[in-house]
Amino acid sequence: MMKKVIVIGAGFSGLSAATELASKGYEVQILEKNDHAGGRARVFQSNGFTFDMGPSWYWMPDIFETYFNRFGKKPADYYDLVRLDPSYSVILSETEKIDLPANYNDLKNLFESYEPGAAAQLDAFMEQAAYKYKVGIQDFVWKPSRKITEFLSLKLLIDAIRIDVFSSFYKHIRKFFTSPTLLKLMEFPILFLGAISENTPAMYSLMNYAEIKLGTWYPMGGMHHIVKGMVALAEEKGVKITYNAEVQGFEIVNGKVTGVKTAAGLQQADAFVAGADYHHVEELLGDGLRNYDEAYWDKRVMAPSSLLFYLGISKRLPNLKHHNLFFDRDFTVHSHEIYTDPAWPSDPLFYASAPSVTDPSVAPEGCENVFLLIPVAPDLEDTEEGREKYFEHLMDRLEAHCGVSIRDSIVYKRSYAHRDFKSDYHAYKGNAYGLANTLMQTAILKPTLKNKHLDNLYYTGQLTVPGPGVPPSLISGIVVATEVDKELKG
Ligand SMILES: Cc1cc2nc3c(=O)[nH]c(=O)nc-3n(C[C@H](O)[C@H](O)[C@H](O)COP(=O)(O)OP(=O)(O)OC[C@H]3O[C@@H](n4cnc5c(N)ncnc54)[C@H](O)[C@@H]3O)c2cc1C
């Protein structure tokens, strides 16, 4: 008899765990609360526009290759990738903007123009970052991180020191560059890890390698085409996905989960993988069965939440690239308002994505599809009036940057923030990207991927190892599936 595994949640991590388990010969069912797959990477259509709801940066194409290759496929079987050039645009002030060239030599010339000697420094930095990427991505992130002994080989310890696990990115980057502009550019990829550079291990310069050497890509049609491809692959492997099937509780017998409760009744299996937000699953389990109490969770450093706006604009916007980072304000103040003294930002940095610059299919002809994101502290009071205030503020800055009026051409508008993250995903404190990758929340110091009281309940996704982001979530699913398989086979 085939053993059965139930996976809770059809986000990247749940789909990945389910596909890996099905390909290892298990009967796998995913129970998903929402009416379609993707989790934070869902999609919606309105007025002829197609909006990706979450991720917009396709980095680390090699991880997606590894993922699909594992099952005898490649990304190109499911979607067409294009490399963006410029990779993105950074707005430094009303008069200064940098378009980051995809070509490495052009980028070196740009660095040299900001700081004599910076081109050679970039080479030196990249050489180390390449090594960190190799060790970090080929080795460290694939560890289930359940025991310190996984990291106790001499090679790994030497590697840990060589890849700067124990020093901060902030100090590391300042050994190479002094120009404030270059520091800003190089610290940007670290924001993906959900923490500021002072609190991020220097090994994460591997993110700079990913960004600069491996490039910024885009799947034509939108990011949800990755999800579409993963769902097709999962189903090819035999995974059954049930939508509108929220898990409301667990049936526990003798230290094991025997079933999960949904509105349709009890669903039984031999093992369970929770790809839904870790804290939410802990709440469903209740005291005595959860791994960590509320005080533990409250002390975690969460990656920021986001205030988002999805906008359909009835004309093309000049001066906008596919990815635009409005770094024209003081990030020290904004980051203080995210991490140290949580509050709505007084004068935020923000990000504007316009995928219609690359992809005509996501907007009606002659229109622009715009997604605006302000990173904000989790757990803030989220009101309609508050969102509107920021909308007006962003419009002022966007109109100034594009040099045209925008407000009068908005034909579709939707905002999204803490309240929505909570109701759509049961997100703890309304978080967007899970736990920050600080040193104290790395590897074995992250919430562990197995329940300590229940023999057959596992966790996957951005709140456990290896961390937030699409590529780590794919890896997380494979890592947990491997553990489940090992233990089910005894
Ligand atoms: C606005 C935004 C922008 C981002 N940008 C990027 C980016 O550019 N690049 C990048 O790499 N990453 C980005 N990320 C991060 C990335 O999207 C996430 O790290 C990743 O999608 C997390 O996947 P997951 O499987 O861990 O969780 P989720 O995607 O949240 O999946 C969890 C699933 O569980 C379901 N669920 C919850 N509770 C239950 C229940 N009780 N029963 C059944 N199902 C349940 C949810 O509906 C959801 O489908 C972004 C995230 C956000 C929010």
Coordinates of C-alpha atoms in Angstrom, one line a residue, residues 146-373:
R146 CA 18.1 19.8 12.7
K147 CA 21.4 19.1 14.5
I148 CA 24.5 21.0 15.1
T149 CA 26.4 17.9 14.0
E150 CA 25.3 18.5 10.4
F151 CA 27.7 21.5 10.4
L152 CA 30.6 19.9 12.3
S153 CA 32.7 18.6 9.5
L154 CA 36.1 20.3 9.2
K155 CA 35.4 21.3 5.7
L156 CA 32.1 22.9 6.6
L157 CA 33.6 24.7 9.6
I158 CA 36.4 26.1 7.4
D159 CA 33.8 27.0 4.8
A160 CA 31.7 28.7 7.5
I161 CA 34.6 31.0 8.3
R162 CA 35.6 31.5 4.7
I163 CA 32.1 32.5 3.8
D164 CA 31.9 34.9 6.7
V165 CA 29.0 33.4 8.5
F166 CA 30.1 35.3 11.7
S167 CA 30.7 38.8 10.5
S168 CA 28.2 41.4 9.3
F169 CA 27.5 42.3 5.7
Y170 CA 27.7 46.0 6.7
K171 CA 31.3 45.7 7.8
H172 CA 32.2 43.4 4.9
I173 CA 31.0 45.7 2.1
R174 CA 32.8 48.7 3.6
K175 CA 36.1 46.9 3.1
F176 CA 35.6 47.3 -0.6
F177 CA 33.7 50.5 -1.3
T178 CA 33.4 54.0 0.3
S179 CA 31.1 55.7 -2.1
P180 CA 27.6 56.1 -0.4
T181 CA 26.0 55.4 -3.8
L182 CA 27.9 52.2 -4.4
L183 CA 27.2 51.1 -0.8
K184 CA 23.5 51.7 -1.4
L185 CA 23.6 49.6 -4.6
M186 CA 25.4 46.8 -3.0
E187 CA 23.2 46.7 0.2
F188 CA 20.0 46.6 -1.8
P189 CA 20.0 42.8 -2.4
I190 CA 20.4 42.2 1.3
L191 CA 16.9 43.8 1.8
F192 CA 15.5 40.6 0.2
L193 CA 16.7 38.7 3.3
G194 CA 14.4 40.8 5.5
A195 CA 17.0 42.5 7.6
I196 CA 19.4 45.4 7.5
S197 CA 23.0 44.9 6.6
E198 CA 24.3 45.4 10.2
N199 CA 22.3 42.3 11.2
T200 CA 22.9 40.1 8.1
P201 CA 25.8 37.7 7.9
A202 CA 28.4 38.7 5.3
M203 CA 28.0 35.3 3.7
Y204 CA 24.9 36.9 2.1
S205 CA 27.2 38.7 -0.4
L206 CA 26.2 35.6 -2.3
M207 CA 23.0 37.7 -3.0
N208 CA 25.2 40.2 -4.9
Y209 CA 26.7 37.4 -6.9
A210 CA 23.2 36.2 -7.7
E211 CA 22.0 39.6 -8.7
I212 CA 25.1 40.8 -10.7
K213 CA 26.5 37.6 -12.2
L214 CA 23.4 35.4 -12.6
G215 CA 21.1 38.3 -13.5
T216 CA 17.5 39.5 -13.1
W217 CA 15.1 37.5 -15.2
Y218 CA 11.4 37.6 -15.9
P219 CA 9.1 34.7 -17.0
M220 CA 6.9 36.1 -19.8
G221 CA 3.3 36.2 -18.9
G222 CA 4.2 36.9 -15.3
M223 CA 5.7 35.3 -12.2
H224 CA 2.6 33.2 -11.7
H225 CA 3.8 31.2 -14.7
I226 CA 6.3 29.6 -12.4
V227 CA 3.5 28.5 -10.1
K228 CA 1.5 27.3 -13.2
G229 CA 4.5 25.2 -14.2
M230 CA 5.0 23.8 -10.8
V231 CA 1.3 22.9 -10.5
A232 CA 1.4 21.2 -13.9
L233 CA 4.5 19.2 -12.9
A234 CA 3.0 18.3 -9.5
E235 CA -0.1 17.0 -11.2
E236 CA 2.0 15.1 -13.7
K237 CA 3.6 13.3 -10.8
G238 CA 0.2 12.5 -9.4
V239 CA -0.3 15.1 -6.7
K240 CA -3.9 15.9 -6.0
I241 CA -4.7 19.5 -5.1
T242 CA -7.9 20.4 -3.3
Y243 CA -8.7 24.1 -3.2
N244 CA -10.9 26.0 -0.8
A245 CA -9.9 23.4 1.8
E246 CA -8.7 25.2 4.8
V247 CA -7.2 23.0 7.5
Q248 CA -8.9 24.0 10.8
G249 CA -7.4 21.5 13.2
F250 CA -5.6 18.2 13.8
E251 CA -6.7 14.8 15.0
I252 CA -4.0 13.5 17.3
V253 CA -3.7 9.9 18.6
N254 CA -0.7 8.6 20.6
G255 CA 1.8 11.3 19.7
K256 CA 1.0 11.2 16.0
V257 CA -1.2 13.2 13.7
T258 CA -3.8 10.9 12.2
G259 CA -5.8 13.5 10.3
V260 CA -6.5 17.1 9.6
K261 CA -9.9 18.7 9.9
T262 CA -11.4 20.7 7.1
A263 CA -15.0 21.8 6.4
A264 CA -15.4 18.7 4.2
G265 CA -14.4 16.4 7.1
L266 CA -11.4 14.6 8.4
Q267 CA -8.6 13.8 5.9
Q268 CA -6.2 11.1 7.0
A269 CA -2.6 10.3 6.1
D270 CA 0.6 8.8 7.3
A271 CA 2.6 12.1 7.5
F272 CA 1.8 15.8 7.3
V273 CA 3.8 18.7 5.9
A274 CA 2.6 22.1 6.8
G275 CA 3.5 24.7 4.2
A276 CA 1.1 27.2 5.7
D277 CA 2.6 29.9 8.0
Y278 CA 4.4 28.1 10.8
H279 CA 3.0 30.2 13.6
H280 CA -0.6 29.6 12.3
V281 CA 0.0 25.8 12.3
E282 CA 1.3 26.1 15.9
E283 CA -1.9 28.0 16.9
L284 CA -4.0 25.1 15.4
L285 CA -2.0 22.6 17.5
G286 CA -2.4 24.5 20.7
D287 CA -0.3 24.5 23.9
G288 CA 1.5 21.3 24.7
L289 CA 1.9 20.3 21.1
R290 CA 3.4 23.4 19.5
N291 CA 7.1 23.7 19.2
Y292 CA 7.4 27.3 20.3
D293 CA 5.2 29.5 22.6
E294 CA 3.9 33.0 21.9
A295 CA 6.9 34.6 23.7
Y296 CA 9.3 32.8 21.4
W297 CA 7.5 34.0 18.3
D298 CA 7.1 37.5 19.6
K299 CA 10.9 37.7 20.0
R300 CA 11.6 36.6 16.4
V301 CA 12.8 39.3 14.0
M302 CA 10.2 39.2 11.2
A303 CA 11.0 40.3 7.7
P304 CA 9.0 43.4 6.9
S305 CA 5.4 43.4 5.9
S306 CA 4.4 45.5 2.8
L307 CA 1.9 48.0 1.8
L308 CA 1.1 47.3 -1.8
F309 CA -0.8 49.0 -4.6
Y310 CA -1.9 47.2 -7.8
L311 CA -2.6 49.9 -10.4
G312 CA -4.0 49.7 -14.0
I313 CA -3.0 52.9 -15.8
S314 CA -4.7 53.8 -19.1
K315 CA -1.5 55.2 -20.7
R316 CA 2.2 54.3 -20.9
L317 CA 4.5 56.0 -18.3
P318 CA 7.7 57.6 -19.4
N319 CA 10.9 57.1 -17.5
L320 CA 9.8 53.9 -15.8
K321 CA 11.8 50.6 -16.2
H322 CA 10.5 47.1 -15.3
H323 CA 12.0 47.4 -11.7
N324 CA 12.4 50.8 -10.1
L325 CA 13.8 51.4 -6.6
F326 CA 13.0 54.8 -5.2
F327 CA 16.0 55.1 -2.9
D328 CA 15.7 58.8 -2.8
R329 CA 15.1 59.0 0.9
D330 CA 17.1 58.2 4.1
F331 CA 17.0 54.5 4.5
T332 CA 18.4 54.7 8.1
V333 CA 15.2 56.5 9.2
H334 CA 13.0 54.1 7.3
S335 CA 14.8 51.0 8.5
H336 CA 14.6 52.3 12.1
E337 CA 10.8 52.5 11.6
I338 CA 10.7 48.9 10.4
Y339 CA 13.0 47.2 12.9
T340 CA 13.9 49.3 15.9
D341 CA 10.9 51.3 16.7
P342 CA 8.1 49.9 14.5
A343 CA 5.9 52.6 13.1
W344 CA 4.4 53.6 9.7
P345 CA 7.3 55.2 7.9
S346 CA 7.6 59.0 7.9
D347 CA 9.2 59.3 4.5
P348 CA 9.5 55.8 2.9
L349 CA 11.6 54.3 0.3
F350 CA 9.5 52.3 -2.2
Y351 CA 9.7 50.0 -5.1
A352 CA 7.7 50.3 -8.3
S353 CA 7.4 47.4 -10.8
A354 CA 6.0 47.9 -14.2
P355 CA 6.0 44.4 -15.9
S356 CA 4.2 45.8 -18.9
V357 CA 7.5 47.5 -19.8
T358 CA 8.7 44.0 -20.8
D359 CA 5.5 42.1 -21.3
P360 CA 2.6 43.5 -23.3
S361 CA 0.3 40.5 -22.2
V362 CA -0.1 41.9 -18.6
A363 CA -1.9 45.1 -19.6
P364 CA -4.3 46.2 -22.4
E365 CA -2.6 47.9 -25.4
G366 CA -1.2 51.3 -24.6
C367 CA -1.6 50.8 -20.8
E368 CA 0.8 50.3 -17.9
N369 CA 0.6 47.6 -15.2
V370 CA 2.1 49.1 -12.0
F371 CA 2.8 47.5 -8.6
L372 CA 4.0 49.7 -5.8
L373 CA 5.5 48.3 -2.6

